[in-house]
Amino acid sequence: MLGVSAGASNLLGYLGNAPRRSYQVITELATSKSFYNPRRFVSGGHLVDVKWLFEESNRRFPLDLDTVFSSTPFIAAATNVATGRPDYYEVTPDNIAKAIEATASLPLAYKDTPCFDGGCYTDGGVADSIPVREAYRRGARDITVILSHPLSYEMPKPKAGWLMKKLFIKHPNVGRAMAQRAKNYNESLAFIRNPPKDCVVRVITPQESFPVQRLTMEKALLDIGYQMGVEEGRQHVRRIKGESLYQQEECHFC
């Protein structure tokens, strides 16, 4: 399992066999002022407090770590602030707190820079939002990708790449990674749409009407997005079982 940012946090609930945990974390905690607080940000604090969210999630909705770490290795991606490149590390009971904090520490919005195992990190989505190519590099040949945008989405190039470099003047390689983020993202999409001949890539992706964005706080919209995700997951299972066929426009890997 490979996860990045919020995707890595969601994987904890999956690996821990904890249905609806991620739904509870997002609707009950990620919508609170303790997590998202623009006033605190203006005063010099976090816009989003990633560490608080992880700790409060575990207090309110504790995970059985024996279950989480009992089967599939869990790899998370974070962006190394020194190199601007993604580091992929195995999440363990010893590093889980720092690892999840690191992969989800949105640059600028989260003021701390998590450090562990000799590196310091910011959000993994800066350097590798969709680690499908890393999965292939590690030997995976039947890959399921879960996207947070419809498959038609392509990330636009930044209009002011120079501004990114200026904002990250203390960490110039992070600024360069931000300027290259759209290119890397779209290259991952190209890999998904045209995988190597020895590889199958299946995709669970939202419909075009998916209403949830990175900082959506309205519970009604979150509920709509959640139900859409549940249905897409069920449809994926039906297709795997052969009970439902892909439409040609959905099946880029057919």
mmCIF file of N, CA and C in Angstrom, residues 33-110:
data_model
loop_
_atom_site.group_PDB
_atom_site.id
_atom_site.type_symbol
_atom_site.label_atom_id
_atom_site.label_comp_id
_atom_site.label_asym_id
_atom_site.label_seq_id
_atom_site.Cartn_x
_atom_site.Cartn_y
_atom_site.Cartn_z
ATOM 1 N N LYS A 33 -12.403 24.088 14.220
ATOM 2 C CA LYS A 33 -11.449 25.194 14.246
ATOM 3 C C LYS A 33 -10.111 24.779 14.844
ATOM 4 N N SER A 34 -10.110 23.700 15.588
ATOM 5 C CA SER A 34 -8.841 23.221 16.134
ATOM 6 C C SER A 34 -7.934 22.733 15.007
ATOM 7 N N PHE A 35 -8.542 22.258 13.914
ATOM 8 C CA PHE A 35 -7.747 21.819 12.767
ATOM 9 C C PHE A 35 -7.555 22.948 11.767
ATOM 10 N N TYR A 36 -8.634 23.504 11.279
ATOM 11 C CA TYR A 36 -8.578 24.538 10.239
ATOM 12 C C TYR A 36 -8.987 25.879 10.843
ATOM 13 N N ASN A 37 -8.047 26.830 10.856
ATOM 14 C CA ASN A 37 -8.314 28.094 11.534
ATOM 15 C C ASN A 37 -7.593 29.239 10.834
ATOM 16 N N PRO A 38 -8.272 29.933 9.899
ATOM 17 C CA PRO A 38 -7.633 31.049 9.189
ATOM 18 C C PRO A 38 -7.182 32.169 10.124
ATOM 19 N N ARG A 39 -7.940 32.425 11.191
ATOM 20 C CA ARG A 39 -7.545 33.488 12.128
ATOM 21 C C ARG A 39 -6.212 33.146 12.791
ATOM 22 N N ARG A 40 -6.051 31.886 13.163
ATOM 23 C CA ARG A 40 -4.783 31.449 13.763
ATOM 24 C C ARG A 40 -3.643 31.618 12.761
ATOM 25 N N PHE A 41 -3.932 31.340 11.494
ATOM 26 C CA PHE A 41 -2.926 31.447 10.438
ATOM 27 C C PHE A 41 -2.470 32.892 10.268
ATOM 28 N N VAL A 42 -3.416 33.818 10.276
ATOM 29 C CA VAL A 42 -3.086 35.237 10.138
ATOM 30 C C VAL A 42 -2.208 35.704 11.293
ATOM 31 N N SER A 43 -2.395 35.076 12.453
ATOM 32 C CA SER A 43 -1.611 35.432 13.639
ATOM 33 C C SER A 43 -0.265 34.727 13.693
ATOM 34 N N GLY A 44 0.046 33.939 12.652
ATOM 35 C CA GLY A 44 1.348 33.293 12.586
ATOM 36 C C GLY A 44 1.350 31.817 12.908
ATOM 37 N N GLY A 45 0.158 31.240 13.167
ATOM 38 C CA GLY A 45 0.067 29.819 13.485
ATOM 39 C C GLY A 45 -0.280 28.975 12.271
ATOM 40 N N HIS A 46 -0.669 27.738 12.543
ATOM 41 C CA HIS A 46 -1.043 26.816 11.465
ATOM 42 C C HIS A 46 -2.388 27.209 10.850
ATOM 43 N N LEU A 47 -2.487 27.096 9.536
ATOM 44 C CA LEU A 47 -3.805 27.120 8.904
ATOM 45 C C LEU A 47 -4.490 25.784 9.153
ATOM 46 N N VAL A 48 -3.728 24.697 9.003
ATOM 47 C CA VAL A 48 -4.230 23.356 9.321
ATOM 48 C C VAL A 48 -3.237 22.698 10.280
ATOM 49 N N ASP A 49 -3.739 22.192 11.399
ATOM 50 C CA ASP A 49 -2.880 21.592 12.414
ATOM 51 C C ASP A 49 -2.883 20.077 12.243
ATOM 52 N N VAL A 50 -1.949 19.598 11.454
ATOM 53 C CA VAL A 50 -1.887 18.185 11.094
ATOM 54 C C VAL A 50 -1.600 17.311 12.311
ATOM 55 N N LYS A 51 -0.692 17.752 13.155
ATOM 56 C CA LYS A 51 -0.331 16.963 14.338
ATOM 57 C C LYS A 51 -1.526 16.803 15.263
ATOM 58 N N TRP A 52 -2.273 17.889 15.486
ATOM 59 C CA TRP A 52 -3.466 17.808 16.334
ATOM 60 C C TRP A 52 -4.468 16.818 15.752
ATOM 61 N N LEU A 53 -4.652 16.851 14.439
ATOM 62 C CA LEU A 53 -5.637 15.976 13.816
ATOM 63 C C LEU A 53 -5.253 14.509 14.016
ATOM 64 N N PHE A 54 -3.981 14.193 13.858
ATOM 65 C CA PHE A 54 -3.547 12.800 14.054
ATOM 66 C C PHE A 54 -3.751 12.369 15.504
ATOM 67 N N GLU A 55 -3.332 13.207 16.431
ATOM 68 C CA GLU A 55 -3.431 12.843 17.849
ATOM 69 C C GLU A 55 -4.879 12.756 18.307
ATOM 70 N N GLU A 56 -5.705 13.698 17.885
ATOM 71 C CA GLU A 56 -7.104 13.681 18.293
ATOM 72 C C GLU A 56 -7.860 12.530 17.633
ATOM 73 N N SER A 57 -7.496 12.208 16.407
ATOM 74 C CA SER A 57 -8.104 11.062 15.731
ATOM 75 C C SER A 57 -7.844 9.776 16.504
ATOM 76 N N ASN A 58 -6.607 9.618 16.959
ATOM 77 C CA ASN A 58 -6.265 8.404 17.702
ATOM 78 C C ASN A 58 -6.892 8.384 19.089
ATOM 79 N N ARG A 59 -7.130 9.563 19.652
ATOM 80 C CA ARG A 59 -7.797 9.608 20.959
ATOM 81 C C ARG A 59 -9.278 9.281 20.820
ATOM 82 N N ARG A 60 -9.924 9.870 19.813
ATOM 83 C CA ARG A 60 -11.367 9.680 19.628
ATOM 84 C C ARG A 60 -11.698 8.362 18.941
ATOM 85 N N PHE A 61 -10.867 7.985 17.981
ATOM 86 C CA PHE A 61 -11.144 6.789 17.173
ATOM 87 C C PHE A 61 -9.888 5.918 17.128
ATOM 88 N N PRO A 62 -9.517 5.306 18.238
ATOM 89 C CA PRO A 62 -8.249 4.571 18.319
ATOM 90 C C PRO A 62 -8.201 3.400 17.344
ATOM 91 N N LEU A 63 -7.021 3.172 16.819
ATOM 92 C CA LEU A 63 -6.778 2.081 15.885
ATOM 93 C C LEU A 63 -6.135 0.902 16.609
ATOM 94 N N ASP A 64 -6.403 -0.279 16.131
ATOM 95 C CA ASP A 64 -5.707 -1.470 16.590
ATOM 96 C C ASP A 64 -4.440 -1.600 15.736
ATOM 97 N N LEU A 65 -3.310 -1.158 16.281
ATOM 98 C CA LEU A 65 -2.080 -1.145 15.492
ATOM 99 C C LEU A 65 -1.621 -2.545 15.122
ATOM 100 N N ASP A 66 -1.956 -3.530 15.922
ATOM 101 C CA ASP A 66 -1.614 -4.909 15.552
ATOM 102 C C ASP A 66 -2.282 -5.287 14.234
ATOM 103 N N THR A 67 -3.532 -4.811 14.056
ATOM 104 C CA THR A 67 -4.239 -5.076 12.798
ATOM 105 C C THR A 67 -3.646 -4.261 11.658
ATOM 106 N N VAL A 68 -3.356 -2.980 11.920
ATOM 107 C CA VAL A 68 -2.795 -2.104 10.887
ATOM 108 C C VAL A 68 -1.519 -2.701 10.298
ATOM 109 N N PHE A 69 -0.677 -3.234 11.159
ATOM 110 C CA PHE A 69 0.640 -3.699 10.707
ATOM 111 C C PHE A 69 0.730 -5.213 10.604
ATOM 112 N N SER A 70 -0.410 -5.872 10.445
ATOM 113 C CA SER A 70 -0.408 -7.331 10.444
ATOM 114 C C SER A 70 -0.278 -7.949 9.056
ATOM 115 N N SER A 71 -0.454 -7.150 7.996
ATOM 116 C CA SER A 71 -0.476 -7.776 6.668
ATOM 117 C C SER A 71 0.390 -7.022 5.673
ATOM 118 N N THR A 72 -0.213 -6.119 4.925
ATOM 119 C CA THR A 72 0.473 -5.466 3.809
ATOM 120 C C THR A 72 1.390 -4.346 4.287
ATOM 121 N N PRO A 73 2.640 -4.301 3.864
ATOM 122 C CA PRO A 73 3.501 -3.164 4.200
ATOM 123 C C PRO A 73 2.883 -1.853 3.724
ATOM 124 N N PHE A 74 3.017 -0.823 4.533
ATOM 125 C CA PHE A 74 2.401 0.478 4.285
ATOM 126 C C PHE A 74 3.520 1.486 4.029
ATOM 127 N N ILE A 75 3.560 1.999 2.802
ATOM 128 C CA ILE A 75 4.584 2.960 2.392
ATOM 129 C C ILE A 75 3.928 4.338 2.248
ATOM 130 N N ALA A 76 4.538 5.351 2.858
ATOM 131 C CA ALA A 76 4.042 6.722 2.712
ATOM 132 C C ALA A 76 5.106 7.561 2.009
ATOM 133 N N ALA A 77 4.641 8.554 1.282
ATOM 134 C CA ALA A 77 5.562 9.449 0.574
ATOM 135 C C ALA A 77 5.555 10.814 1.226
ATOM 136 N N ALA A 78 6.731 11.388 1.383
ATOM 137 C CA ALA A 78 6.858 12.763 1.863
ATOM 138 C C ALA A 78 7.933 13.445 1.022
ATOM 139 N N THR A 79 7.852 14.762 0.941
ATOM 140 C CA THR A 79 8.818 15.519 0.159
ATOM 141 C C THR A 79 9.970 15.957 1.048
ATOM 142 N N ASN A 80 11.172 15.547 0.712
ATOM 143 C CA ASN A 80 12.359 15.912 1.469
ATOM 144 C C ASN A 80 12.668 17.391 1.221
ATOM 145 N N VAL A 81 12.711 18.192 2.296
ATOM 146 C CA VAL A 81 12.881 19.636 2.107
ATOM 147 C C VAL A 81 14.285 19.978 1.617
ATOM 148 N N ALA A 82 15.250 19.090 1.840
ATOM 149 C CA ALA A 82 16.615 19.362 1.396
ATOM 150 C C ALA A 82 16.783 19.105 -0.095
ATOM 151 N N THR A 83 16.102 18.070 -0.595
ATOM 152 C CA THR A 83 16.282 17.681 -2.000
ATOM 153 C C THR A 83 15.121 18.085 -2.900
ATOM 154 N N GLY A 84 13.933 18.276 -2.313
ATOM 155 C CA GLY A 84 12.738 18.532 -3.110
ATOM 156 C C GLY A 84 12.208 17.291 -3.792
ATOM 157 N N ARG A 85 12.757 16.141 -3.467
ATOM 158 C CA ARG A 85 12.349 14.886 -4.081
ATOM 159 C C ARG A 85 11.548 14.056 -3.091
ATOM 160 N N PRO A 86 10.738 13.116 -3.602
ATOM 161 C CA PRO A 86 9.956 12.282 -2.685
ATOM 162 C C PRO A 86 10.823 11.228 -2.014
ATOM 163 N N ASP A 87 10.614 11.044 -0.736
ATOM 164 C CA ASP A 87 11.169 9.903 -0.011
ATOM 165 C C ASP A 87 10.015 8.965 0.306
ATOM 166 N N TYR A 88 10.218 7.686 0.094
ATOM 167 C CA TYR A 88 9.192 6.676 0.356
ATOM 168 C C TYR A 88 9.681 5.821 1.525
ATOM 169 N N TYR A 89 8.929 5.808 2.599
ATOM 170 C CA TYR A 89 9.382 5.101 3.783
ATOM 171 C C TYR A 89 8.270 4.205 4.304
ATOM 172 N N GLU A 90 8.666 3.097 4.886
ATOM 173 C CA GLU A 90 7.674 2.197 5.450
ATOM 174 C C GLU A 90 7.212 2.731 6.799
ATOM 175 N N VAL A 91 5.898 2.843 6.946
ATOM 176 C CA VAL A 91 5.317 3.285 8.216
ATOM 177 C C VAL A 91 5.346 2.112 9.186
ATOM 178 N N THR A 92 5.821 2.368 10.403
ATOM 179 C CA THR A 92 5.938 1.341 11.433
ATOM 180 C C THR A 92 5.299 1.842 12.721
ATOM 181 N N PRO A 93 5.090 0.948 13.699
ATOM 182 C CA PRO A 93 4.566 1.416 14.993
ATOM 183 C C PRO A 93 5.461 2.463 15.649
ATOM 184 N N ASP A 94 6.751 2.439 15.347
ATOM 185 C CA ASP A 94 7.679 3.382 15.974
ATOM 186 C C ASP A 94 7.658 4.757 15.323
ATOM 187 N N ASN A 95 7.378 4.830 14.012
ATOM 188 C CA ASN A 95 7.465 6.131 13.340
ATOM 189 C C ASN A 95 6.118 6.672 12.874
ATOM 190 N N ILE A 96 5.026 5.981 13.197
ATOM 191 C CA ILE A 96 3.734 6.310 12.602
ATOM 192 C C ILE A 96 3.325 7.760 12.837
ATOM 193 N N ALA A 97 3.542 8.283 14.030
ATOM 194 C CA ALA A 97 3.108 9.652 14.315
ATOM 195 C C ALA A 97 3.839 10.654 13.428
ATOM 196 N N LYS A 98 5.169 10.558 13.371
ATOM 197 C CA LYS A 98 5.958 11.474 12.550
ATOM 198 C C LYS A 98 5.725 11.237 11.064
ATOM 199 N N ALA A 99 5.537 9.975 10.683
ATOM 200 C CA ALA A 99 5.360 9.653 9.270
ATOM 201 C C ALA A 99 4.069 10.254 8.719
ATOM 202 N N ILE A 100 2.972 10.092 9.450
ATOM 203 C CA ILE A 100 1.696 10.635 8.982
ATOM 204 C C ILE A 100 1.705 12.159 9.038
ATOM 205 N N GLU A 101 2.343 12.719 10.064
ATOM 206 C CA GLU A 101 2.480 14.177 10.133
ATOM 207 C C GLU A 101 3.271 14.691 8.937
ATOM 208 N N ALA A 102 4.349 13.992 8.591
ATOM 209 C CA ALA A 102 5.219 14.441 7.502
ATOM 210 C C ALA A 102 4.516 14.396 6.156
ATOM 211 N N THR A 103 3.856 13.280 5.842
ATOM 212 C CA THR A 103 3.262 13.132 4.518
ATOM 213 C C THR A 103 2.129 14.121 4.274
ATOM 214 N N ALA A 104 1.519 14.628 5.373
ATOM 215 C CA ALA A 104 0.356 15.516 5.232
ATOM 216 C C ALA A 104 0.638 16.958 5.635
ATOM 217 N N SER A 105 1.890 17.309 5.859
ATOM 218 C CA SER A 105 2.202 18.655 6.361
ATOM 219 C C SER A 105 2.222 19.660 5.213
ATOM 220 N N LEU A 106 1.060 20.180 4.894
ATOM 221 C CA LEU A 106 0.915 21.102 3.764
ATOM 222 C C LEU A 106 1.898 22.263 3.867
ATOM 223 N N PRO A 107 2.687 22.508 2.831
ATOM 224 C CA PRO A 107 3.649 23.605 2.905
ATOM 225 C C PRO A 107 2.951 24.954 3.080
ATOM 226 N N LEU A 108 3.546 25.788 3.896
ATOM 227 C CA LEU A 108 3.044 27.114 4.254
ATOM 228 C C LEU A 108 1.844 27.039 5.199
ATOM 229 N N ALA A 109 0.911 26.116 4.951
ATOM 230 C CA ALA A 109 -0.290 26.019 5.794
ATOM 231 C C ALA A 109 0.011 25.358 7.133
ATOM 232 N N TYR A 110 1.066 24.551 7.176
ATOM 233 C CA TYR A 110 1.483 23.898 8.425
ATOM 234 C C TYR A 110 2.889 24.377 8.726
#
